[in-house]
Amino acid sequence: MTTAQLTSEIFKKKSFLCVGLDIDLNKIPESFLEKEDPIFEFNKAIIDATHDLAVAYKPNIAFYEAYGIKGWQALQKTIDYLNENHPEVFTIADAKRGDIGNTASMYARAFFEDMEFDSVTVAPYMGKDSVEPFLAFETKHTILLALTSNQGAFDYQTKVFEGKELYKHVLETSKTYANSENLMYVVGATKAEYFTEIRKIVPDSFLLVPGVGAQGGNLQDVCANGLSKNVGLLINSTRGIIYASKGEDFAVKAREEAQKLQTEMATILEANF
Amino acid sequence: MTTAQLTSEIFKKKSFLCVGLDIDLNKIPESFLEKEDPIFEFNKAIIDATHDLAVAYKPNIAFYEAYGIKGWQALQKTIDYLNENHPEVFTIADAKRGDIGNTASMYARAFFEDMEFDSVTVAPYMGKDSVEPFLAFETKHTILLALTSNQGAFDYQTKVFEGKELYKHVLETSKTYANSENLMYVVGATKAEYFTEIRKIVPDSFLLVPGVGAQGGNLQDVCANGLSKNVGLLINSTRGIIYASKGEDFAVKAREEAQKLQTEMATILEANF
């Protein structure tokens, strides 16, 4: 999927919502635990209830790895279900991988070729030769961690060297990489005041923005400084949607929460484009 | 396994060799491709041929992820084989994971509880709250990326802020984390001249040192500056050992290469302890 197609979907659905699919078996309705594949069945129910309101889905790979082989099978079924039934949605493997050249290529192959995700999140600590193997997949997108939503982001990411913060170096340096037009960046919603500075460096890039809802980030604040000329934002919500209820009405409640965000997004799009 | 037990094994085997198990099906003898589980069978053959010469084994998780469900099954069988038959060896899941609190806990659970690895490699970019969930497993070890063996290490890790390089900040800050006594660090053999500085910050910690062999690092140079009072080094070799031959003599050749390194290590231990 190209970014132009993604932008087109955003205007069609009047939404730039990404739904996180981080499945914890302790948090889903008990009736699912009796099913053969509780994780996939829960994901399917969430996708069925929200796919007209969301433009992207983002399983965090940790939650699948934690369930071993069964987790990976559920992940494969989930991405297959999305690709077969909703090819218009943008899929993100939130894996935060980062390793040297030949190893990074193996990770890229796993997520882009075997699983057919549209994009994968990648950590920048190991530098250029850990990122470019992902960018070598020209029809895919590499989403680089820049400024994350957690408190630990202040440990290193905001430290200043050679006149600017580490996360700005990450943004600027990455623009020189081969196929850099396929880069997107993770910027936490909890850091809304940083978006103006970030847009000076990457005015047009898509930003994947976690941290709205449970982590305390605010949609209006992010949009005030983060919108680009092609929208350029994917706002992720996970717990606020998929765990809106632990009862049998979980899908109805998930849709309600997704609808609230989509309505707010439609108003923002109307006002800005 | 405690670090005291690891040191004891090092002196017993006169070796601080770690064998990397990064299996690429294009590089193993063709006869293995006909077996039901080529990856596990190859690993088993390498382990059988080298376990008296090595104190640690380190599968890089990317190489298993790239083969999907079958890869994960092979990884599980490999760690089970090591834990059942060679409980004295230290096992490292080279995963380079890094995510926020609740997600990091899921990764920690995957590698420490489900798979029963002794340790996992973790990336520091997201700061304290991305590392401490791993350290919460008190009987396990968390191996933090400090100064990696690749060229990209110079992109950010060696940049100076507040008077010192990023990798030194990572080392120093991590010493303040809860259960920091269970930390080890990745330092590339290709950066031998940095070990003196690193030992000033973490004099006693174990360092996992990739990059000897194919990547150009030198064992003597690393040991000259990197040994601690309890040895404190795990020198990894992957391609130089497991792909020493692609013929049916691969296990014999792997043992020969491991033996060369072990002999060199025995001499170093003899001279220093």
PDB file of N, CA and C in Angstrom, chain A residues 60-63 65-67 69 72-73 95-100 102-103 106-107 109-111 114 124-129 145-146 148 150-153 155-157 159-162 166-167 170 173 177 215, chain B residues 60 62-63 65-67 69 72-73 95-100 102-103 106-107 109-111 114 124-129 145-146 148 150-153 155-157 159-162 166-167 170 173 177 215:
ATOM      1  N   ASN A  60       0.877  -5.648  18.439  1.00  0.00           N
ATOM      2  CA  ASN A  60       2.215  -5.592  19.028  1.00  0.00           C
ATOM      3  C   ASN A  60       2.699  -7.030  19.179  1.00  0.00           C
ATOM      4  N   ILE A  61       3.815  -7.324  18.538  1.00  0.00           N
ATOM      5  CA  ILE A  61       4.268  -8.708  18.389  1.00  0.00           C
ATOM      6  C   ILE A  61       4.567  -9.382  19.732  1.00  0.00           C
ATOM      7  N   ALA A  62       4.944  -8.585  20.725  1.00  0.00           N
ATOM      8  CA  ALA A  62       5.251  -9.158  22.050  1.00  0.00           C
ATOM      9  C   ALA A  62       4.104  -9.991  22.591  1.00  0.00           C
ATOM     10  N   PHE A  63       2.888  -9.515  22.362  1.00  0.00           N
ATOM     11  CA  PHE A  63       1.724 -10.189  22.939  1.00  0.00           C
ATOM     12  C   PHE A  63       1.478 -11.540  22.277  1.00  0.00           C
ATOM     13  N   GLU A  65       4.222 -13.343  20.746  1.00  0.00           N
ATOM     14  CA  GLU A  65       5.403 -14.112  21.150  1.00  0.00           C
ATOM     15  C   GLU A  65       5.222 -14.727  22.521  1.00  0.00           C
ATOM     16  N   ALA A  66       4.547 -13.983  23.410  1.00  0.00           N
ATOM     17  CA  ALA A  66       4.367 -14.463  24.784  1.00  0.00           C
ATOM     18  C   ALA A  66       3.524 -15.736  24.831  1.00  0.00           C
ATOM     19  N   TYR A  67       2.737 -16.004  23.788  1.00  0.00           N
ATOM     20  CA  TYR A  67       1.937 -17.223  23.763  1.00  0.00           C
ATOM     21  C   TYR A  67       2.559 -18.309  22.881  1.00  0.00           C
ATOM     22  N   ILE A  69       4.087 -20.760  20.079  1.00  0.00           N
ATOM     23  CA  ILE A  69       3.644 -21.202  18.750  1.00  0.00           C
ATOM     24  C   ILE A  69       2.195 -20.787  18.502  1.00  0.00           C
ATOM     25  N   TRP A  72       1.939 -17.181  17.559  1.00  0.00           N
ATOM     26  CA  TRP A  72       2.352 -16.905  16.178  1.00  0.00           C
ATOM     27  C   TRP A  72       1.301 -17.370  15.183  1.00  0.00           C
ATOM     28  N   GLN A  73       0.670 -18.507  15.493  1.00  0.00           N
ATOM     29  CA  GLN A  73      -0.402 -18.975  14.600  1.00  0.00           C
ATOM     30  C   GLN A  73      -1.562 -17.979  14.595  1.00  0.00           C
ATOM     31  N   ALA A  95       6.973  -4.401  16.110  1.00  0.00           N
ATOM     32  CA  ALA A  95       7.972  -5.381  16.540  1.00  0.00           C
ATOM     33  C   ALA A  95       9.194  -4.720  17.165  1.00  0.00           C
ATOM     34  N   LYS A  96       9.423  -3.459  16.820  1.00  0.00           N
ATOM     35  CA  LYS A  96      10.565  -2.691  17.337  1.00  0.00           C
ATOM     36  C   LYS A  96      11.868  -3.466  17.225  1.00  0.00           C
ATOM     37  N   ARG A  97      12.073  -4.105  16.064  1.00  0.00           N
ATOM     38  CA  ARG A  97      13.283  -4.876  15.841  1.00  0.00           C
ATOM     39  C   ARG A  97      14.458  -3.964  15.518  1.00  0.00           C
ATOM     40  N   GLY A  98      15.655  -4.480  15.695  1.00  0.00           N
ATOM     41  CA  GLY A  98      16.850  -3.740  15.344  1.00  0.00           C
ATOM     42  C   GLY A  98      18.054  -4.644  15.493  1.00  0.00           C
ATOM     43  N   ASP A  99      18.736  -4.930  14.395  1.00  0.00           N
ATOM     44  CA  ASP A  99      19.902  -5.806  14.457  1.00  0.00           C
ATOM     45  C   ASP A  99      20.774  -5.506  13.244  1.00  0.00           C
ATOM     46  N   ILE A 100      21.974  -6.100  13.182  1.00  0.00           N
ATOM     47  CA  ILE A 100      22.885  -5.776  12.090  1.00  0.00           C
ATOM     48  C   ILE A 100      22.410  -6.361  10.774  1.00  0.00           C
ATOM     49  N   ASN A 102      22.706  -8.537   8.031  1.00  0.00           N
ATOM     50  CA  ASN A 102      22.141  -9.798   7.551  1.00  0.00           C
ATOM     51  C   ASN A 102      21.000 -10.274   8.453  1.00  0.00           C
ATOM     52  N   THR A 103      21.080  -9.929   9.737  1.00  0.00           N
ATOM     53  CA  THR A 103      20.037 -10.332  10.679  1.00  0.00           C
ATOM     54  C   THR A 103      18.787  -9.482  10.479  1.00  0.00           C
ATOM     55  N   MET A 106      16.686 -10.808   7.849  1.00  0.00           N
ATOM     56  CA  MET A 106      15.853 -11.951   8.242  1.00  0.00           C
ATOM     57  C   MET A 106      14.550 -11.466   8.888  1.00  0.00           C
ATOM     58  N   TYR A 107      14.658 -10.454   9.765  1.00  0.00           N
ATOM     59  CA  TYR A 107      13.449  -9.896  10.383  1.00  0.00           C
ATOM     60  C   TYR A 107      12.524  -9.298   9.317  1.00  0.00           C
ATOM     61  N   ARG A 109      12.279 -10.077   6.220  1.00  0.00           N
ATOM     62  CA  ARG A 109      11.663 -11.166   5.479  1.00  0.00           C
ATOM     63  C   ARG A 109      10.488 -11.763   6.253  1.00  0.00           C
ATOM     64  N   ALA A 110      10.683 -11.922   7.564  1.00  0.00           N
ATOM     65  CA  ALA A 110       9.628 -12.521   8.398  1.00  0.00           C
ATOM     66  C   ALA A 110       8.342 -11.700   8.332  1.00  0.00           C
ATOM     67  N   PHE A 111       8.468 -10.398   8.475  1.00  0.00           N
ATOM     68  CA  PHE A 111       7.261  -9.562   8.572  1.00  0.00           C
ATOM     69  C   PHE A 111       6.714  -9.129   7.211  1.00  0.00           C
ATOM     70  N   ASP A 114       6.889 -13.321   4.675  1.00  0.00           N
ATOM     71  CA  ASP A 114       6.140 -14.463   5.209  1.00  0.00           C
ATOM     72  C   ASP A 114       4.755 -14.033   5.685  1.00  0.00           C
ATOM     73  N   PRO A 124      16.211   2.443  16.299  1.00  0.00           N
ATOM     74  CA  PRO A 124      17.345   3.052  15.588  1.00  0.00           C
ATOM     75  C   PRO A 124      18.704   2.938  16.269  1.00  0.00           C
ATOM     76  N   TYR A 125      18.778   2.348  17.481  1.00  0.00           N
ATOM     77  CA  TYR A 125      20.011   2.415  18.280  1.00  0.00           C
ATOM     78  C   TYR A 125      21.250   1.927  17.519  1.00  0.00           C
ATOM     79  N   MET A 126      21.103   0.917  16.673  1.00  0.00           N
ATOM     80  CA  MET A 126      22.251   0.333  15.984  1.00  0.00           C
ATOM     81  C   MET A 126      22.592   1.017  14.667  1.00  0.00           C
ATOM     82  N   GLY A 127      21.842   2.074  14.314  1.00  0.00           N
ATOM     83  CA  GLY A 127      22.238   2.904  13.190  1.00  0.00           C
ATOM     84  C   GLY A 127      21.815   2.415  11.822  1.00  0.00           C
ATOM     85  N   LYS A 128      22.375   3.117  10.821  1.00  0.00           N
ATOM     86  CA  LYS A 128      21.974   2.969   9.418  1.00  0.00           C
ATOM     87  C   LYS A 128      21.911   1.527   8.922  1.00  0.00           C
ATOM     88  N   ASP A 129      22.975   0.748   9.177  1.00  0.00           N
ATOM     89  CA  ASP A 129      22.998  -0.604   8.599  1.00  0.00           C
ATOM     90  C   ASP A 129      22.030  -1.559   9.288  1.00  0.00           C
ATOM     91  N   LEU A 145      11.428   4.191  15.350  1.00  0.00           N
ATOM     92  CA  LEU A 145      11.180   4.828  16.648  1.00  0.00           C
ATOM     93  C   LEU A 145      11.921   6.157  16.681  1.00  0.00           C
ATOM     94  N   ALA A 146      11.226   7.232  16.951  1.00  0.00           N
ATOM     95  CA  ALA A 146      11.887   8.531  17.100  1.00  0.00           C
ATOM     96  C   ALA A 146      11.739   8.966  18.558  1.00  0.00           C
ATOM     97  N   THR A 148       9.414   8.151  21.726  1.00  0.00           N
ATOM     98  CA  THR A 148       8.400   7.190  22.167  1.00  0.00           C
ATOM     99  C   THR A 148       7.516   7.771  23.271  1.00  0.00           C
ATOM    100  N   ASN A 150       6.680   6.672  26.233  1.00  0.00           N
ATOM    101  CA  ASN A 150       6.920   6.333  27.647  1.00  0.00           C
ATOM    102  C   ASN A 150       7.832   7.332  28.359  1.00  0.00           C
ATOM    103  N   GLN A 151       7.890   7.207  29.676  1.00  0.00           N
ATOM    104  CA  GLN A 151       8.743   8.075  30.485  1.00  0.00           C
ATOM    105  C   GLN A 151      10.223   7.906  30.111  1.00  0.00           C
ATOM    106  N   GLY A 152      10.611   6.670  29.816  1.00  0.00           N
ATOM    107  CA  GLY A 152      12.007   6.370  29.468  1.00  0.00           C
ATOM    108  C   GLY A 152      12.488   7.078  28.214  1.00  0.00           C
ATOM    109  N   ALA A 153      11.576   7.670  27.452  1.00  0.00           N
ATOM    110  CA  ALA A 153      11.969   8.447  26.267  1.00  0.00           C
ATOM    111  C   ALA A 153      12.910   9.585  26.651  1.00  0.00           C
ATOM    112  N   ASP A 155      15.224   9.424  28.883  1.00  0.00           N
ATOM    113  CA  ASP A 155      16.541   8.925  29.313  1.00  0.00           C
ATOM    114  C   ASP A 155      17.621   9.246  28.274  1.00  0.00           C
ATOM    115  N   TYR A 156      17.322   8.983  26.996  1.00  0.00           N
ATOM    116  CA  TYR A 156      18.329   9.201  25.951  1.00  0.00           C
ATOM    117  C   TYR A 156      17.782  10.005  24.766  1.00  0.00           C
ATOM    118  N   GLN A 157      16.535   9.771  24.382  1.00  0.00           N
ATOM    119  CA  GLN A 157      15.999  10.313  23.126  1.00  0.00           C
ATOM    120  C   GLN A 157      15.989  11.839  23.087  1.00  0.00           C
ATOM    121  N   LYS A 159      18.132  13.786  24.797  1.00  0.00           N
ATOM    122  CA  LYS A 159      19.436  14.349  25.137  1.00  0.00           C
ATOM    123  C   LYS A 159      20.038  15.049  23.918  1.00  0.00           C
ATOM    124  N   VAL A 160      20.756  16.132  24.188  1.00  0.00           N
ATOM    125  CA  VAL A 160      21.267  16.973  23.102  1.00  0.00           C
ATOM    126  C   VAL A 160      22.749  16.709  22.833  1.00  0.00           C
ATOM    127  N   PHE A 161      23.088  16.407  21.590  1.00  0.00           N
ATOM    128  CA  PHE A 161      24.498  16.398  21.174  1.00  0.00           C
ATOM    129  C   PHE A 161      24.596  17.059  19.804  1.00  0.00           C
ATOM    130  N   GLU A 162      25.756  17.643  19.541  1.00  0.00           N
ATOM    131  CA  GLU A 162      25.958  18.384  18.290  1.00  0.00           C
ATOM    132  C   GLU A 162      24.772  19.299  17.997  1.00  0.00           C
ATOM    133  N   LEU A 166      18.756  13.691  20.393  1.00  0.00           N
ATOM    134  CA  LEU A 166      18.967  12.409  19.725  1.00  0.00           C
ATOM    135  C   LEU A 166      17.827  12.083  18.757  1.00  0.00           C
ATOM    136  N   TYR A 167      16.571  12.294  19.191  1.00  0.00           N
ATOM    137  CA  TYR A 167      15.463  11.917  18.292  1.00  0.00           C
ATOM    138  C   TYR A 167      15.469  12.751  17.016  1.00  0.00           C
ATOM    139  N   VAL A 170      17.995  11.201  14.793  1.00  0.00           N
ATOM    140  CA  VAL A 170      17.411  10.000  14.180  1.00  0.00           C
ATOM    141  C   VAL A 170      16.552  10.397  12.977  1.00  0.00           C
ATOM    142  N   THR A 173      19.030  11.997  10.135  1.00  0.00           N
ATOM    143  CA  THR A 173      19.919  11.016   9.525  1.00  0.00           C
ATOM    144  C   THR A 173      19.142  10.065   8.637  1.00  0.00           C
ATOM    145  N   TYR A 177      18.903   7.875   4.146  1.00  0.00           N
ATOM    146  CA  TYR A 177      18.980   6.437   3.853  1.00  0.00           C
ATOM    147  C   TYR A 177      18.388   6.135   2.475  1.00  0.00           C
ATOM    148  N   GLN A 215      -2.570   5.969  28.025  1.00  0.00           N
ATOM    149  CA  GLN A 215      -1.287   6.576  28.391  1.00  0.00           C
ATOM    150  C   GLN A 215      -1.373   8.096  28.606  1.00  0.00           C
TER     151      GLN A 215
ATOM    152  N   ASN B  60      20.290 -16.322  17.415  1.00  0.00           N
ATOM    153  CA  ASN B  60      19.714 -15.018  17.101  1.00  0.00           C
ATOM    154  C   ASN B  60      18.285 -15.254  16.610  1.00  0.00           C
ATOM    155  N   ALA B  62      16.053 -13.679  15.064  1.00  0.00           N
ATOM    156  CA  ALA B  62      15.638 -13.303  13.698  1.00  0.00           C
ATOM    157  C   ALA B  62      15.655 -14.492  12.753  1.00  0.00           C
ATOM    158  N   PHE B  63      16.659 -15.347  12.912  1.00  0.00           N
ATOM    159  CA  PHE B  63      16.827 -16.465  11.985  1.00  0.00           C
ATOM    160  C   PHE B  63      15.733 -17.516  12.158  1.00  0.00           C
ATOM    161  N   GLU B  65      12.512 -16.535  13.511  1.00  0.00           N
ATOM    162  CA  GLU B  65      11.311 -15.803  13.099  1.00  0.00           C
ATOM    163  C   GLU B  65      11.128 -15.845  11.593  1.00  0.00           C
ATOM    164  N   ALA B  66      12.260 -15.793  10.864  1.00  0.00           N
ATOM    165  CA  ALA B  66      12.186 -15.751   9.403  1.00  0.00           C
ATOM    166  C   ALA B  66      11.594 -17.036   8.831  1.00  0.00           C
ATOM    167  N   TYR B  67      11.610 -18.125   9.615  1.00  0.00           N
ATOM    168  CA  TYR B  67      11.028 -19.379   9.134  1.00  0.00           C
ATOM    169  C   TYR B  67       9.644 -19.637   9.742  1.00  0.00           C
ATOM    170  N   ILE B  69       6.332 -20.388  11.909  1.00  0.00           N
ATOM    171  CA  ILE B  69       5.989 -21.361  12.950  1.00  0.00           C
ATOM    172  C   ILE B  69       7.060 -22.455  13.062  1.00  0.00           C
ATOM    173  N   TRP B  72      10.026 -21.210  14.981  1.00  0.00           N
ATOM    174  CA  TRP B  72       9.801 -21.150  16.433  1.00  0.00           C
ATOM    175  C   TRP B  72       9.802 -22.534  17.063  1.00  0.00           C
ATOM    176  N   GLN B  73       9.271 -23.503  16.334  1.00  0.00           N
ATOM    177  CA  GLN B  73       9.305 -24.877  16.851  1.00  0.00           C
ATOM    178  C   GLN B  73      10.748 -25.364  16.961  1.00  0.00           C
ATOM    179  N   ALA B  95      17.665 -11.380  20.983  1.00  0.00           N
ATOM    180  CA  ALA B  95      16.384 -10.886  20.460  1.00  0.00           C
ATOM    181  C   ALA B  95      16.388  -9.375  20.276  1.00  0.00           C
ATOM    182  N   LYS B  96      17.252  -8.680  21.017  1.00  0.00           N
ATOM    183  CA  LYS B  96      17.362  -7.218  20.936  1.00  0.00           C
ATOM    184  C   LYS B  96      15.993  -6.558  21.043  1.00  0.00           C
ATOM    185  N   ARG B  97      15.172  -7.025  21.958  1.00  0.00           N
ATOM    186  CA  ARG B  97      13.849  -6.475  22.147  1.00  0.00           C
ATOM    187  C   ARG B  97      13.910  -5.159  22.916  1.00  0.00           C
ATOM    188  N   GLY B  98      12.850  -4.363  22.810  1.00  0.00           N
ATOM    189  CA  GLY B  98      12.771  -3.118  23.554  1.00  0.00           C
ATOM    190  C   GLY B  98      11.411  -2.506  23.342  1.00  0.00           C
ATOM    191  N   ASP B  99      10.624  -2.417  24.403  1.00  0.00           N
ATOM    192  CA  ASP B  99       9.287  -1.841  24.287  1.00  0.00           C
ATOM    193  C   ASP B  99       8.871  -1.336  25.664  1.00  0.00           C
ATOM    194  N   ILE B 100       7.730  -0.645  25.729  1.00  0.00           N
ATOM    195  CA  ILE B 100       7.319  -0.064  27.005  1.00  0.00           C
ATOM    196  C   ILE B 100       6.870  -1.135  27.991  1.00  0.00           C
ATOM    197  N   ASN B 102       4.453  -2.749  29.967  1.00  0.00           N
ATOM    198  CA  ASN B 102       3.634  -3.966  29.950  1.00  0.00           C
ATOM    199  C   ASN B 102       4.005  -4.861  28.766  1.00  0.00           C
ATOM    200  N   THR B 103       4.461  -4.247  27.680  1.00  0.00           N
ATOM    201  CA  THR B 103       4.860  -5.016  26.498  1.00  0.00           C
ATOM    202  C   THR B 103       6.201  -5.702  26.737  1.00  0.00           C
ATOM    203  N   MET B 106       5.779  -8.866  28.469  1.00  0.00           N
ATOM    204  CA  MET B 106       5.353  -9.973  27.619  1.00  0.00           C
ATOM    205  C   MET B 106       6.553 -10.620  26.932  1.00  0.00           C
ATOM    206  N   TYR B 107       7.477  -9.785  26.441  1.00  0.00           N
ATOM    207  CA  TYR B 107       8.681 -10.344  25.822  1.00  0.00           C
ATOM    208  C   TYR B 107       9.498 -11.139  26.853  1.00  0.00           C
ATOM    209  N   ARG B 109       8.466 -12.635  29.475  1.00  0.00           N
ATOM    210  CA  ARG B 109       7.768 -13.881  29.750  1.00  0.00           C
ATOM    211  C   ARG B 109       8.040 -14.902  28.641  1.00  0.00           C
ATOM    212  N   ALA B 110       8.014 -14.432  27.394  1.00  0.00           N
ATOM    213  CA  ALA B 110       8.233 -15.337  26.256  1.00  0.00           C
ATOM    214  C   ALA B 110       9.593 -16.029  26.348  1.00  0.00           C
ATOM    215  N   PHE B 111      10.623 -15.255  26.626  1.00  0.00           N
ATOM    216  CA  PHE B 111      11.971 -15.840  26.581  1.00  0.00           C
ATOM    217  C   PHE B 111      12.398 -16.483  27.899  1.00  0.00           C
ATOM    218  N   ASP B 114       8.415 -19.102  29.060  1.00  0.00           N
ATOM    219  CA  ASP B 114       7.962 -20.109  28.096  1.00  0.00           C
ATOM    220  C   ASP B 114       9.137 -20.906  27.547  1.00  0.00           C
ATOM    221  N   PRO B 124      18.394  -0.416  24.387  1.00  0.00           N
ATOM    222  CA  PRO B 124      18.170   0.612  25.414  1.00  0.00           C
ATOM    223  C   PRO B 124      17.469   1.890  24.956  1.00  0.00           C
ATOM    224  N   TYR B 125      17.139   2.008  23.666  1.00  0.00           N
ATOM    225  CA  TYR B 125      16.675   3.302  23.146  1.00  0.00           C
ATOM    226  C   TYR B 125      15.488   3.863  23.921  1.00  0.00           C
ATOM    227  N   MET B 126      14.584   3.001  24.393  1.00  0.00           N
ATOM    228  CA  MET B 126      13.371   3.483  25.059  1.00  0.00           C
ATOM    229  C   MET B 126      13.542   3.696  26.567  1.00  0.00           C
ATOM    230  N   GLY B 127      14.749   3.492  27.078  1.00  0.00           N
ATOM    231  CA  GLY B 127      15.049   3.868  28.452  1.00  0.00           C
ATOM    232  C   GLY B 127      14.638   2.879  29.532  1.00  0.00           C
ATOM    233  N   LYS B 128      14.739   3.389  30.764  1.00  0.00           N
ATOM    234  CA  LYS B 128      14.602   2.565  31.963  1.00  0.00           C
ATOM    235  C   LYS B 128      13.366   1.678  31.989  1.00  0.00           C
ATOM    236  N   ASP B 129      12.194   2.256  31.693  1.00  0.00           N
ATOM    237  CA  ASP B 129      10.968   1.464  31.848  1.00  0.00           C
ATOM    238  C   ASP B 129      10.801   0.410  30.752  1.00  0.00           C
ATOM    239  N   LEU B 145      22.242  -3.826  24.988  1.00  0.00           N
ATOM    240  CA  LEU B 145      23.121  -3.340  23.924  1.00  0.00           C
ATOM    241  C   LEU B 145      23.825  -2.091  24.411  1.00  0.00           C
ATOM    242  N   ALA B 146      25.143  -2.070  24.361  1.00  0.00           N
ATOM    243  CA  ALA B 146      25.887  -0.861  24.724  1.00  0.00           C
ATOM    244  C   ALA B 146      26.567  -0.342  23.460  1.00  0.00           C
ATOM    245  N   THR B 148      27.674  -1.705  19.844  1.00  0.00           N
ATOM    246  CA  THR B 148      27.506  -2.882  18.988  1.00  0.00           C
ATOM    247  C   THR B 148      28.643  -3.016  17.976  1.00  0.00           C
ATOM    248  N   ASN B 150      28.678  -3.344  14.720  1.00  0.00           N
ATOM    249  CA  ASN B 150      28.500  -2.897  13.322  1.00  0.00           C
ATOM    250  C   ASN B 150      28.951  -1.452  13.092  1.00  0.00           C
ATOM    251  N   GLN B 151      29.045  -1.074  11.833  1.00  0.00           N
ATOM    252  CA  GLN B 151      29.436   0.287  11.465  1.00  0.00           C
ATOM    253  C   GLN B 151      28.439   1.312  12.011  1.00  0.00           C
ATOM    254  N   GLY B 152      27.162   0.974  11.991  1.00  0.00           N
ATOM    255  CA  GLY B 152      26.114   1.873  12.471  1.00  0.00           C
ATOM    256  C   GLY B 152      26.229   2.243  13.946  1.00  0.00           C
ATOM    257  N   ALA B 153      27.077   1.552  14.686  1.00  0.00           N
ATOM    258  CA  ALA B 153      27.314   1.890  16.090  1.00  0.00           C
ATOM    259  C   ALA B 153      27.818   3.330  16.234  1.00  0.00           C
ATOM    260  N   ASP B 155      26.816   5.824  14.460  1.00  0.00           N
ATOM    261  CA  ASP B 155      25.762   6.796  14.124  1.00  0.00           C
ATOM    262  C   ASP B 155      25.278   7.539  15.372  1.00  0.00           C
ATOM    263  N   TYR B 156      25.010   6.785  16.443  1.00  0.00           N
ATOM    264  CA  TYR B 156      24.485   7.413  17.664  1.00  0.00           C
ATOM    265  C   TYR B 156      25.242   6.985  18.927  1.00  0.00           C
ATOM    266  N   GLN B 157      25.644   5.732  19.001  1.00  0.00           N
ATOM    267  CA  GLN B 157      26.167   5.182  20.263  1.00  0.00           C
ATOM    268  C   GLN B 157      27.427   5.892  20.756  1.00  0.00           C
ATOM    269  N   LYS B 159      28.170   9.079  20.082  1.00  0.00           N
ATOM    270  CA  LYS B 159      27.999  10.533  20.123  1.00  0.00           C
ATOM    271  C   LYS B 159      28.047  11.008  21.582  1.00  0.00           C
ATOM    272  N   VAL B 160      28.607  12.193  21.771  1.00  0.00           N
ATOM    273  CA  VAL B 160      28.865  12.700  23.120  1.00  0.00           C
ATOM    274  C   VAL B 160      27.810  13.722  23.543  1.00  0.00           C
ATOM    275  N   PHE B 161      27.169  13.493  24.674  1.00  0.00           N
ATOM    276  CA  PHE B 161      26.346  14.537  25.305  1.00  0.00           C
ATOM    277  C   PHE B 161      26.599  14.527  26.801  1.00  0.00           C
ATOM    278  N   GLU B 162      26.412  15.687  27.406  1.00  0.00           N
ATOM    279  CA  GLU B 162      26.705  15.829  28.836  1.00  0.00           C
ATOM    280  C   GLU B 162      28.055  15.181  29.179  1.00  0.00           C
ATOM    281  N   LEU B 166      27.028   8.264  24.280  1.00  0.00           N
ATOM    282  CA  LEU B 166      25.741   7.627  24.569  1.00  0.00           C
ATOM    283  C   LEU B 166      25.920   6.242  25.192  1.00  0.00           C
ATOM    284  N   TYR B 167      26.828   5.434  24.646  1.00  0.00           N
ATOM    285  CA  TYR B 167      26.964   4.065  25.193  1.00  0.00           C
ATOM    286  C   TYR B 167      27.430   4.096  26.638  1.00  0.00           C
ATOM    287  N   VAL B 170      24.434   4.784  28.702  1.00  0.00           N
ATOM    288  CA  VAL B 170      23.651   3.546  28.822  1.00  0.00           C
ATOM    289  C   VAL B 170      24.238   2.669  29.929  1.00  0.00           C
ATOM    290  N   THR B 173      23.755   4.636  33.488  1.00  0.00           N
ATOM    291  CA  THR B 173      22.366   4.734  33.918  1.00  0.00           C
ATOM    292  C   THR B 173      21.843   3.373  34.343  1.00  0.00           C
ATOM    293  N   TYR B 177      19.408   0.795  37.866  1.00  0.00           N
ATOM    294  CA  TYR B 177      18.127   0.084  37.732  1.00  0.00           C
ATOM    295  C   TYR B 177      17.961  -0.959  38.840  1.00  0.00           C
ATOM    296  N   GLN B 215      33.364 -10.800  11.292  1.00  0.00           N
ATOM    297  CA  GLN B 215      33.242  -9.336  11.345  1.00  0.00           C
ATOM    298  C   GLN B 215      34.571  -8.622  11.577  1.00  0.00           C
TER     299      GLN B 215
END
